[in-house]
Amino acid sequence: MGFMTPDIPDVDPRSWPGLPRSTRRQIMTRHWVEHGFGSPYAVYLFYIVKIAVYVAGAAAIISLTPGLGGLGRIGDWWTQPIVYQKVVIFTLLFEILGLGCGSGPLTARFWPLFGGFLYWLRPNTIRLPPWPDKVPLTGGDNRTVVDVVLYLVVLVSGAWALLSPGRGGPVTAGGDVGLIDPVLVVPTIAALALLGLRDKTVFLAARGEHYGLTLLVFFFPFTDQIAAFKIIMLALWWGAATSKLNHHFPYVVAVMMSNSPVLRSRAFNWFKRRLYLDPVNDLRPSWIPKVMAHVGGTTAEFLVPLVLVFFADGHKWAWFLIGFMVLFHLNITSTIPMGVPLEWNVFFLFSLFYLFGHYAGVTATGLSSPLLLVILIAALAVVPIVGNLFPKQVSFLPAMRYYAGNWATSLWCLRDGAEDKIDANITKASALVPKQLARLYDPNTAEMMIDKLMGWRSMHTHGRTLNGLVARALDGRDEADYKLRDGEIIAGPLIGWNFGEGHLHNEQLLAAVQRRCQFDEGDVRVIILESQPIHVQRQEYRIVDAKTGLIEEGYVDVESMLARQPWPEPGDEYPVHVLDGGDPPRPASPRSRSPRLDGADPPRPASPRSRSPRLDGADPPRPASPRSRSPRTRRSAR
């Protein structure tokens, strides 16, 4: 491996596209065990430099605040009340520009390395409103001047508040420069909220569930602010810990540790092999990642913050707890996880020293404002509870279901030529991933690198299910005529940001693509897999055609996901529960039907497969939910 050369299996790239999918998945997932994604050293250097720019940029800009004394005196002023406020604003701006999460090669963004502002300042790019049929003036999927102006308001008003002097005089006994005038963040909050109603992508990219909520705290007295900041941190830890109470998380840990640059040396290969039941034939997690996941991860993330927030109260032993959580977040950061929430973890590190170190004497239980308490309960308890019970309706970010392996996902099946049509007809700042990689490597090597990403997805539980549903999606069509792409590498180039949020590449994005490209039936099929609700051991799936809409919906059992390998086996079948509804017999596959010479498809028989959601944006009444219908169990050829 070189500075720019990826570590890929020793296979002739020219023969790679002709190999069966099962063989390609076996090669890539087995290679992942010891090599991870195989990123060139330049990739890790890029992320290290980006973290350094984030830290240095925040320090340099905050040091310009009148009265602080400049960057040379940072040791004297880093604990001032206004500093934490400005770190929050700086980080929000860093994220909403697209410089933080969801940037760079580990989010399949090879050139350009960033999305964000390159899309959100550009009219006619795709936007995805969260409730276009319910909120007036938010319909459509085309970015307009209004959206660009709202985005600019967030940037300009945020920068104005970031550079503003303190107001109101000292709020601590030690003397300080005061706090940010909360009026200054009103335009930022209002514009971000309005922008989020018109495009959920931008709101999620800004990490509105964290930094946006924190801006609201600025309107309350200083001691209430510190108490609220601690409660927000506790909720983030507990939300993440709760999301890990599943069977999926050990898979995440095994895959993440295999990809850790800290363990890149061959000297660690023995350890990485032991992360799996059999590093060749059974790529399910062994007891090691299970212990790491649920003892070193889930249990610790519940208990240590609990003691730190409610019982430490400035005791000297609290520094042991702070040190533990520092190591916890350094470990996450050191693995450079896919999605790269690196600056977010650095923010946690700063918060540990600032909130629980310097301001240990201000307790979370000392919160005095009833209004602030109501706001925190709504954002930190009600929304996550709803999101865990009904993950189909709530993004994993406000639901605080973080890096736990239980995400909504999708797999796009694109007939040959479909990607070229997308590139030609959709306004965007970068080409689709194959063309991005082809600028750096040859096209066949590019396909191998994409298949490495598909191997990463396949090693998780949901990826094993997506593999098993391909045959149902193609419905007898020749798989050799299609390219299979993870929804993440479709969403990134089309909307400017991707962060493991499957709701950004479901039917809504497909509808926007179809309006611009007008694909024929069968050209683009998408398999959509929803997250597992916390209280049931199943996950809903849908198969959708770009032109005709919903083909099939049903659910799969988590138990079935846990029994699979990350590659399809010849003749194997994947068990699914198709929703009942009087389905007529399936028509013969396209191979046995006589084509219509006028190019028009005959009318499709009415069935749940041809009903909502419609991709023209007008959803007819949906049939009864899975809970009220008797599922019919079928097995899908893998």
Short mmCIF file of N, CA and C in Angstrom, two decimals, residues 247-252 405-406 456-467 558 560-566:
data_model
loop_
_atom_site.label_atom_id
_atom_site.label_comp_id
_atom_site.label_asym_id
_atom_site.label_seq_id
_atom_site.Cartn_x
_atom_site.Cartn_y
_atom_site.Cartn_z
N HIS A 247 -29.10 -6.64 18.60
CA HIS A 247 -28.21 -7.70 18.12
C HIS A 247 -27.26 -7.19 17.03
N HIS A 248 -27.47 -5.97 16.56
CA HIS A 248 -26.71 -5.46 15.42
C HIS A 248 -25.34 -4.90 15.82
N PHE A 249 -25.25 -4.34 17.03
CA PHE A 249 -24.07 -3.57 17.39
C PHE A 249 -22.77 -4.38 17.41
N PRO A 250 -22.75 -5.64 17.85
CA PRO A 250 -21.48 -6.38 17.78
C PRO A 250 -20.93 -6.49 16.36
N TYR A 251 -21.80 -6.53 15.36
CA TYR A 251 -21.34 -6.54 13.97
C TYR A 251 -20.61 -5.23 13.66
N VAL A 252 -21.16 -4.12 14.15
CA VAL A 252 -20.54 -2.81 13.94
C VAL A 252 -19.15 -2.78 14.55
N GLY A 405 -25.58 0.21 14.27
CA GLY A 405 -25.88 -0.84 13.30
C GLY A 405 -27.33 -0.98 12.94
N ASN A 406 -28.19 -0.18 13.55
CA ASN A 406 -29.63 -0.29 13.30
C ASN A 406 -30.09 0.95 12.54
N TRP A 456 -18.45 -3.77 2.91
CA TRP A 456 -18.65 -3.18 4.25
C TRP A 456 -20.11 -3.24 4.64
N ARG A 457 -20.98 -2.85 3.73
CA ARG A 457 -22.42 -2.89 4.03
C ARG A 457 -22.87 -4.32 4.28
N SER A 458 -22.37 -5.25 3.49
CA SER A 458 -22.80 -6.64 3.60
C SER A 458 -22.40 -7.27 4.92
N MET A 459 -21.37 -6.76 5.56
CA MET A 459 -20.92 -7.35 6.81
C MET A 459 -21.83 -6.98 7.98
N HIS A 460 -22.66 -5.97 7.81
CA HIS A 460 -23.65 -5.63 8.84
C HIS A 460 -24.91 -6.47 8.62
N THR A 461 -25.73 -6.55 9.63
CA THR A 461 -26.93 -7.38 9.52
C THR A 461 -27.85 -6.92 8.40
N HIS A 462 -28.04 -5.60 8.28
CA HIS A 462 -28.96 -5.12 7.25
C HIS A 462 -28.41 -5.36 5.85
N GLY A 463 -27.08 -5.35 5.70
CA GLY A 463 -26.49 -5.63 4.40
C GLY A 463 -26.73 -7.05 3.95
N ARG A 464 -26.76 -7.97 4.90
CA ARG A 464 -27.03 -9.37 4.57
C ARG A 464 -28.47 -9.53 4.08
N THR A 465 -29.36 -8.72 4.64
CA THR A 465 -30.75 -8.75 4.18
C THR A 465 -30.88 -8.14 2.79
N LEU A 466 -30.23 -7.00 2.57
CA LEU A 466 -30.29 -6.37 1.24
C LEU A 466 -29.79 -7.33 0.17
N ASN A 467 -28.71 -8.05 0.47
CA ASN A 467 -28.21 -9.06 -0.46
C ASN A 467 -29.29 -10.08 -0.79
N VAL A 558 -35.33 -10.29 12.45
CA VAL A 558 -33.94 -10.07 12.84
C VAL A 558 -33.23 -11.41 13.02
N SER A 560 -33.47 -14.01 11.28
CA SER A 560 -32.98 -14.46 9.97
C SER A 560 -31.73 -13.70 9.57
N MET A 561 -31.67 -12.41 9.91
CA MET A 561 -30.51 -11.60 9.57
C MET A 561 -29.27 -12.12 10.28
N LEU A 562 -29.45 -12.56 11.53
CA LEU A 562 -28.32 -13.00 12.34
C LEU A 562 -27.76 -14.34 11.88
N ALA A 563 -28.52 -15.07 11.09
CA ALA A 563 -28.09 -16.39 10.64
C ALA A 563 -27.35 -16.34 9.31
N ARG A 564 -27.29 -15.17 8.67
CA ARG A 564 -26.76 -15.09 7.30
C ARG A 564 -25.28 -14.74 7.29
N GLN A 565 -24.65 -15.11 6.19
CA GLN A 565 -23.30 -14.65 5.87
C GLN A 565 -23.42 -13.42 4.97
N PRO A 566 -22.34 -12.65 4.83
CA PRO A 566 -22.43 -11.42 4.03
C PRO A 566 -22.38 -11.64 2.52
#
